[in-house]
Coordinates of N, CA and C in Angstrom, one line a residue:
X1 N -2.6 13.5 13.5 CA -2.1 12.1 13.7 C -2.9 11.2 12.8
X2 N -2.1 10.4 11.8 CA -2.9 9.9 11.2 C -2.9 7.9 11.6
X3 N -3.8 7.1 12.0 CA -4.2 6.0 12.2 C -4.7 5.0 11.4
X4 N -4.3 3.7 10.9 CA -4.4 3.0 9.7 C -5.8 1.9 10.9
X5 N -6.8 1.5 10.4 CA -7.6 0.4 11.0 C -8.1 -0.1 9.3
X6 N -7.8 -1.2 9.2 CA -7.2 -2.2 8.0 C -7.0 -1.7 6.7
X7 N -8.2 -1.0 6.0 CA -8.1 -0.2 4.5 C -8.0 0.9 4.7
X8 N -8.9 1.3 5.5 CA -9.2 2.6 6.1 C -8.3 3.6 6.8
X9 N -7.5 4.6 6.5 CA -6.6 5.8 7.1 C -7.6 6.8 7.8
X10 N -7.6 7.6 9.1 CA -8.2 8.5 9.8 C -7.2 9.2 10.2
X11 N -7.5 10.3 9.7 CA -6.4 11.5 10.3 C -7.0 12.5 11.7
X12 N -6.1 12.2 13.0 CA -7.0 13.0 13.8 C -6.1 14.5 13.7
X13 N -6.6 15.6 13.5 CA -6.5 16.7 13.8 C -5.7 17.2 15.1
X14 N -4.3 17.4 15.6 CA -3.7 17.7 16.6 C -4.8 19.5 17.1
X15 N -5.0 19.8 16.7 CA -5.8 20.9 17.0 C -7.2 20.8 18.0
X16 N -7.6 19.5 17.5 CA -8.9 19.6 18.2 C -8.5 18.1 19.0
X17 N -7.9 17.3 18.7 CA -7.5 15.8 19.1 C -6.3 15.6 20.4
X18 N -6.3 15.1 21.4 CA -5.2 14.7 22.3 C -5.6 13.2 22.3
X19 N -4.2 12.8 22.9 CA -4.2 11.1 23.7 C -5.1 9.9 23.0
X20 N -5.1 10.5 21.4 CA -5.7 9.4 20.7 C -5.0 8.1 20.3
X21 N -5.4 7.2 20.2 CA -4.8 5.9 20.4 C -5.5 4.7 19.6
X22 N -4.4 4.1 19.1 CA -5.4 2.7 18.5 C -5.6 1.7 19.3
X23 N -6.5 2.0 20.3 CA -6.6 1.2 21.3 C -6.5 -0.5 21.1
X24 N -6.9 -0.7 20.5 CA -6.8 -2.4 20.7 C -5.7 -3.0 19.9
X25 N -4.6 -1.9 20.2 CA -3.4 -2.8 19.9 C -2.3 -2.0 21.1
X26 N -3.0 -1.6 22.5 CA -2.0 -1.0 23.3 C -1.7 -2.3 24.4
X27 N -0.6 -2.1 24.7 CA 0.2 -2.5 25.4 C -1.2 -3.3 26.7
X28 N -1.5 -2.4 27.4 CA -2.3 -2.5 28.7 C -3.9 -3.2 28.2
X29 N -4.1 -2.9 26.7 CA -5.4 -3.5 26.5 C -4.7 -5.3 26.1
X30 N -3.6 -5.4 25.4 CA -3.4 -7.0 25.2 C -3.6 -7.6 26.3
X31 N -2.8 -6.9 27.8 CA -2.3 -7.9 29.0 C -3.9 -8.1 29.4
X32 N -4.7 -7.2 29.3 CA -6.2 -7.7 29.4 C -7.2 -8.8 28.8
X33 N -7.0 -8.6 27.6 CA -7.2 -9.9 27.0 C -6.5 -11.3 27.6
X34 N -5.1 -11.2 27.4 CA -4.7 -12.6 27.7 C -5.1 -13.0 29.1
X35 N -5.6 -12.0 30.1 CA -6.1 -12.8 31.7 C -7.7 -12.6 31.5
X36 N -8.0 -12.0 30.4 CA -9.8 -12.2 31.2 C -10.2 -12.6 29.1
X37 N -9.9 -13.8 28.8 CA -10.1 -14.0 27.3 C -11.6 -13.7 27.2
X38 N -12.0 -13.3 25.8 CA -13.2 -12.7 25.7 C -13.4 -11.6 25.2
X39 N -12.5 -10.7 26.0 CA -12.4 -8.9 26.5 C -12.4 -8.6 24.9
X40 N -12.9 -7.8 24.5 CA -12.9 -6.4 22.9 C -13.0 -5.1 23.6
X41 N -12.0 -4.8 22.7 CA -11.7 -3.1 22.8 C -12.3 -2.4 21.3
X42 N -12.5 -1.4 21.6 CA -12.9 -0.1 20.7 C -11.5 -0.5 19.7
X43 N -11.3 0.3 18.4 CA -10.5 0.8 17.5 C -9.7 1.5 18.1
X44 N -10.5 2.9 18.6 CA -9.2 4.2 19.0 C -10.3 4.6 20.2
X45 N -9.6 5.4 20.7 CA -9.6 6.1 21.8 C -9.2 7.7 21.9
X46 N -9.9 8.4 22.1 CA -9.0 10.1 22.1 C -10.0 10.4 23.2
X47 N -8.9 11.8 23.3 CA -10.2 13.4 23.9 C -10.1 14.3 22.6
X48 N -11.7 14.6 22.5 CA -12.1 16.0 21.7 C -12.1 17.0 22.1
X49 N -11.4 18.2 21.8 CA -11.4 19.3 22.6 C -10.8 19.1 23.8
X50 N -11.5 19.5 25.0 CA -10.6 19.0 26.3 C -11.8 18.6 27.3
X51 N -12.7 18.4 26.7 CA -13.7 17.5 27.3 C -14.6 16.6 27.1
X52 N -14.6 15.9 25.9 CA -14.7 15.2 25.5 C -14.5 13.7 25.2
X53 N -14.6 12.4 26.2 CA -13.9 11.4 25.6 C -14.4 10.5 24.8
X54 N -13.8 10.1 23.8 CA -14.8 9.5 22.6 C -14.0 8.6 22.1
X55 N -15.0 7.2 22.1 CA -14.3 6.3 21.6 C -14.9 5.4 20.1
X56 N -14.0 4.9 19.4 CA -14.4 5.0 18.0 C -14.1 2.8 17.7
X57 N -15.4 2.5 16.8 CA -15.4 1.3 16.4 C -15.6 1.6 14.6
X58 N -14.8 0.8 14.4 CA -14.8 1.2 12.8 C -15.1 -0.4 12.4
X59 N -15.8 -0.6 11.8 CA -16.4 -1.7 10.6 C -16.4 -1.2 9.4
X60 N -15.7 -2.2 8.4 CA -15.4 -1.7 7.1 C -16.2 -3.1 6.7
X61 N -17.1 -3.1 6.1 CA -18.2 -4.5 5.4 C -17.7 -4.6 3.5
X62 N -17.1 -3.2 3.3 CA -17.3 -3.3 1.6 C -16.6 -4.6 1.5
X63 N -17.1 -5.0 0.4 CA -17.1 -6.4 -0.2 C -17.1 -7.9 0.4
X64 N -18.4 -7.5 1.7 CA -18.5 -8.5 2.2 C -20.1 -8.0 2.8
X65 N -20.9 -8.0 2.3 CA -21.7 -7.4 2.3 C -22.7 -8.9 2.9
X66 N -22.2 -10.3 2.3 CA -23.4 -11.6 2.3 C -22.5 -12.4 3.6
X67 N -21.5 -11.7 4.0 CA -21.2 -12.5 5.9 C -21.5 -11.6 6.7
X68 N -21.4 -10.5 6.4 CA -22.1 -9.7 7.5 C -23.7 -9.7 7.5
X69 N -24.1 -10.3 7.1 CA -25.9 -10.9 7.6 C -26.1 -11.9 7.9
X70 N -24.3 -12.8 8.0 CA -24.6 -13.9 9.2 C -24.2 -13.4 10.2
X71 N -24.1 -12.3 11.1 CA -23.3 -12.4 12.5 C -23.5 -12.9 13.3
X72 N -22.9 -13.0 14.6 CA -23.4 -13.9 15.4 C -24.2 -13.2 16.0
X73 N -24.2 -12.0 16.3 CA -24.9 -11.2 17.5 C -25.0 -9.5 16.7
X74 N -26.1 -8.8 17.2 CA -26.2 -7.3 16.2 C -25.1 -6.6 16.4
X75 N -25.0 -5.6 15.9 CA -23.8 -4.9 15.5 C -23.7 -3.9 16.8
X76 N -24.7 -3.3 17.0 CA -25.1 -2.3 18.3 C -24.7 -3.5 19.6
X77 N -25.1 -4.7 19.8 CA -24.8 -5.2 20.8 C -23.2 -5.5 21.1
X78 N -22.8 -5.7 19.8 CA -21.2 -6.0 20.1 C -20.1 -4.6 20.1
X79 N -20.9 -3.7 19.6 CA -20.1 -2.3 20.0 C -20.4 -1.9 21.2
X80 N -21.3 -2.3 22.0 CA -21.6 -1.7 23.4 C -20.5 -2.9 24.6
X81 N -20.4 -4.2 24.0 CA -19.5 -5.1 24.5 C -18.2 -4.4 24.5
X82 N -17.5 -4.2 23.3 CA -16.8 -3.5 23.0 C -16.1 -2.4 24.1
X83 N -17.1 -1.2 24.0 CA -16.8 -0.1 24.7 C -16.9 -0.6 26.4
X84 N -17.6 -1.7 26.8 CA -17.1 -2.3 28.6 C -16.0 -2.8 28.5
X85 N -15.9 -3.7 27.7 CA -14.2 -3.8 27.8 C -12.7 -3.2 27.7
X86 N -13.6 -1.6 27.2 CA -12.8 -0.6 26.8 C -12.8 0.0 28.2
X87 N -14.1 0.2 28.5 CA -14.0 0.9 30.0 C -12.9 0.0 31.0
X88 N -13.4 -0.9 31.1 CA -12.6 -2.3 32.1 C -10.9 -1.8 32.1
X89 N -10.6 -2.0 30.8 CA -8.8 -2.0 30.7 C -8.4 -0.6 30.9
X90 N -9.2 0.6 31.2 CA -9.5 2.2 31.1 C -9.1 2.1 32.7
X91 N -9.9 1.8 33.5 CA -9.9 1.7 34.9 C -9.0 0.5 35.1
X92 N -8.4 -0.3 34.9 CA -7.5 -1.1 35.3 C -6.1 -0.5 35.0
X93 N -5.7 -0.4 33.5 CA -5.1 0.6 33.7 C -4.3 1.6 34.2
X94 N -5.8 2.4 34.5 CA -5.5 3.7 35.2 C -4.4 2.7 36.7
X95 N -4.8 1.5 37.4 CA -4.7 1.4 38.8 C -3.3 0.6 38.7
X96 N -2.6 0.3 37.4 CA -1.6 -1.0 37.3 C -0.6 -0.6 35.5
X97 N -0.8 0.2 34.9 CA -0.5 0.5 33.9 C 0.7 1.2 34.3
X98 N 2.4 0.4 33.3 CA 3.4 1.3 33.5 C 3.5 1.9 32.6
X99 N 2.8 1.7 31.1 CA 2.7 2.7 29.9 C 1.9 3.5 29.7
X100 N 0.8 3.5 30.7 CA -0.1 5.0 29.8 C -1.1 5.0 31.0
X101 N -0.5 5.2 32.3 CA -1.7 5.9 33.4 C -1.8 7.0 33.7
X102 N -0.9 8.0 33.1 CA -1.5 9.5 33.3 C -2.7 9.5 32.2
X103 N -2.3 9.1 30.4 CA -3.4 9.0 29.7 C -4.8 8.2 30.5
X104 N -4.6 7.1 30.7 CA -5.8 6.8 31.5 C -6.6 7.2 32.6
X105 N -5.7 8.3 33.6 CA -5.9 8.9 34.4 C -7.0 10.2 33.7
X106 N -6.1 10.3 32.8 CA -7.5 12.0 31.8 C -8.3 11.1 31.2
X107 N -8.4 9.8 30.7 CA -9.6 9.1 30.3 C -10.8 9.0 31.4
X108 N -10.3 8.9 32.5 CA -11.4 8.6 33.7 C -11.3 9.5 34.2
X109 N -10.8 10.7 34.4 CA -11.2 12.3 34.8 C -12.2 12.5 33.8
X110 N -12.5 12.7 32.9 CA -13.7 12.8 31.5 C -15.0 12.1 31.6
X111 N -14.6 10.5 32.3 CA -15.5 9.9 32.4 C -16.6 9.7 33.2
X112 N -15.7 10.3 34.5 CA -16.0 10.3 35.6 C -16.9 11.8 35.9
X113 N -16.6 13.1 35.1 CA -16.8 13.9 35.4 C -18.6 14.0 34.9
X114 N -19.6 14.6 35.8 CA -21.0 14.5 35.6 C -21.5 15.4 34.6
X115 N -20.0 16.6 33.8 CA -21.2 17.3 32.8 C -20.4 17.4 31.7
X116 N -19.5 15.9 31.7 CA -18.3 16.0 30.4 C -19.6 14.8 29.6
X117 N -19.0 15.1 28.3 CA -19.8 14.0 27.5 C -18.8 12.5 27.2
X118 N -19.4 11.7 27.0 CA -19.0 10.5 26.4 C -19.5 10.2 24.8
X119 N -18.3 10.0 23.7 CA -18.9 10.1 22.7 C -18.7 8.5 22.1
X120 N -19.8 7.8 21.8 CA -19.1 6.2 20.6 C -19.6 6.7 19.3
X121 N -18.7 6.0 18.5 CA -19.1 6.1 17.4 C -18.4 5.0 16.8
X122 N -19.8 5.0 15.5 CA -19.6 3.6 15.4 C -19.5 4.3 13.7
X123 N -17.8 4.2 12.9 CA -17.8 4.2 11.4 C -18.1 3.2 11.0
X124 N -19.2 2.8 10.0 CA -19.4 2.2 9.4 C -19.2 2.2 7.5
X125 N -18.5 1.0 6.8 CA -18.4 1.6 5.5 C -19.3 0.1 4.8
X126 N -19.7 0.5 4.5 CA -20.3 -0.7 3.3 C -20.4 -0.2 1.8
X127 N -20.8 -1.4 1.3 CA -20.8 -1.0 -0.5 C -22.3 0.0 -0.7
X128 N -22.3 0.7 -1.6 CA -23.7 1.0 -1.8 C -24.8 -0.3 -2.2
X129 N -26.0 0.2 -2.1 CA -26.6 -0.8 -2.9 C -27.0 -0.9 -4.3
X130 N -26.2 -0.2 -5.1 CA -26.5 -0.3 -6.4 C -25.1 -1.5 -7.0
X131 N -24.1 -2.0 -6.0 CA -23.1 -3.0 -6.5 C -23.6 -4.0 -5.9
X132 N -23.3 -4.7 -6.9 CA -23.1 -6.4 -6.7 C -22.4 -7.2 -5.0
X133 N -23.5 -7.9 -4.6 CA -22.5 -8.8 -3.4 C -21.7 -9.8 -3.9
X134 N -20.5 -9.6 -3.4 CA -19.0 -10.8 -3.7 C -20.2 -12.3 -3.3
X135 N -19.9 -12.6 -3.8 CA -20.3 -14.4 -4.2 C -18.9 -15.3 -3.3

């Protein structure tokens, strides 16, 4: 299955990949935002293997290399915001979702479970440092 997050294409592998999703454009994660404004979700969402739930933030910096050292807040802090908000609309969801509560239902069986892993990952792409920062 392949997933577009802005330049960037990610092909997940049907073989090793289920119930992956570009999360922060589903249905159950917008109605969250619009009543609790604030809320950020992950990129995507899958299971690896069949025990695994892993959820993915992708930052693409190339050619902006001199606003990303103004942010407002570190990069680790706002992907950890991220993934509670991801958990939040996961478990909400799961309890009020007419589009995807069985999916969310295997999201929080995974989550829930004490010897399944949780995986984030944070893609990051920047320019190397041997190019020029855009001006």
């Amino acid at each position: 299955m392949k997933l577009i997050e802005g330049d960037l294409e990610f092909d997940f592998d049907n073989d090793y990949w289920s119930q992956v999703i570009k999360f922060d454009v589903h249905v159950d994660y917008r109605k969250v935002t619009e009543k609790i404004p604030g809320t950020k979700g992950v990129d995507f969402t899958g299971i690896l293997g069949q025990d695994t739930f892993v959820v993915i933030e992708v930052k693409d910096f190339r050619g902006s290399r001199i606003e990303n050292k103004q942010r407002d807040e570190p990069l680790d802090l706002e992907v950890s915001k991220k993934f509670i908000g991801t958990l939040a609309t996961i478990i909400g969801g799961n309890r009020t979702s007419t589009h995807g509560r069985n999916m969310w239902k295997d999201y929080l069986n995974l989550i829930r479970a004490p010897t399944e892993e949780i995986k984030v990952i944070l893609w990051l792409e920047e320019d190397s440092s041997n190019q020029p920062a855009n001006k």
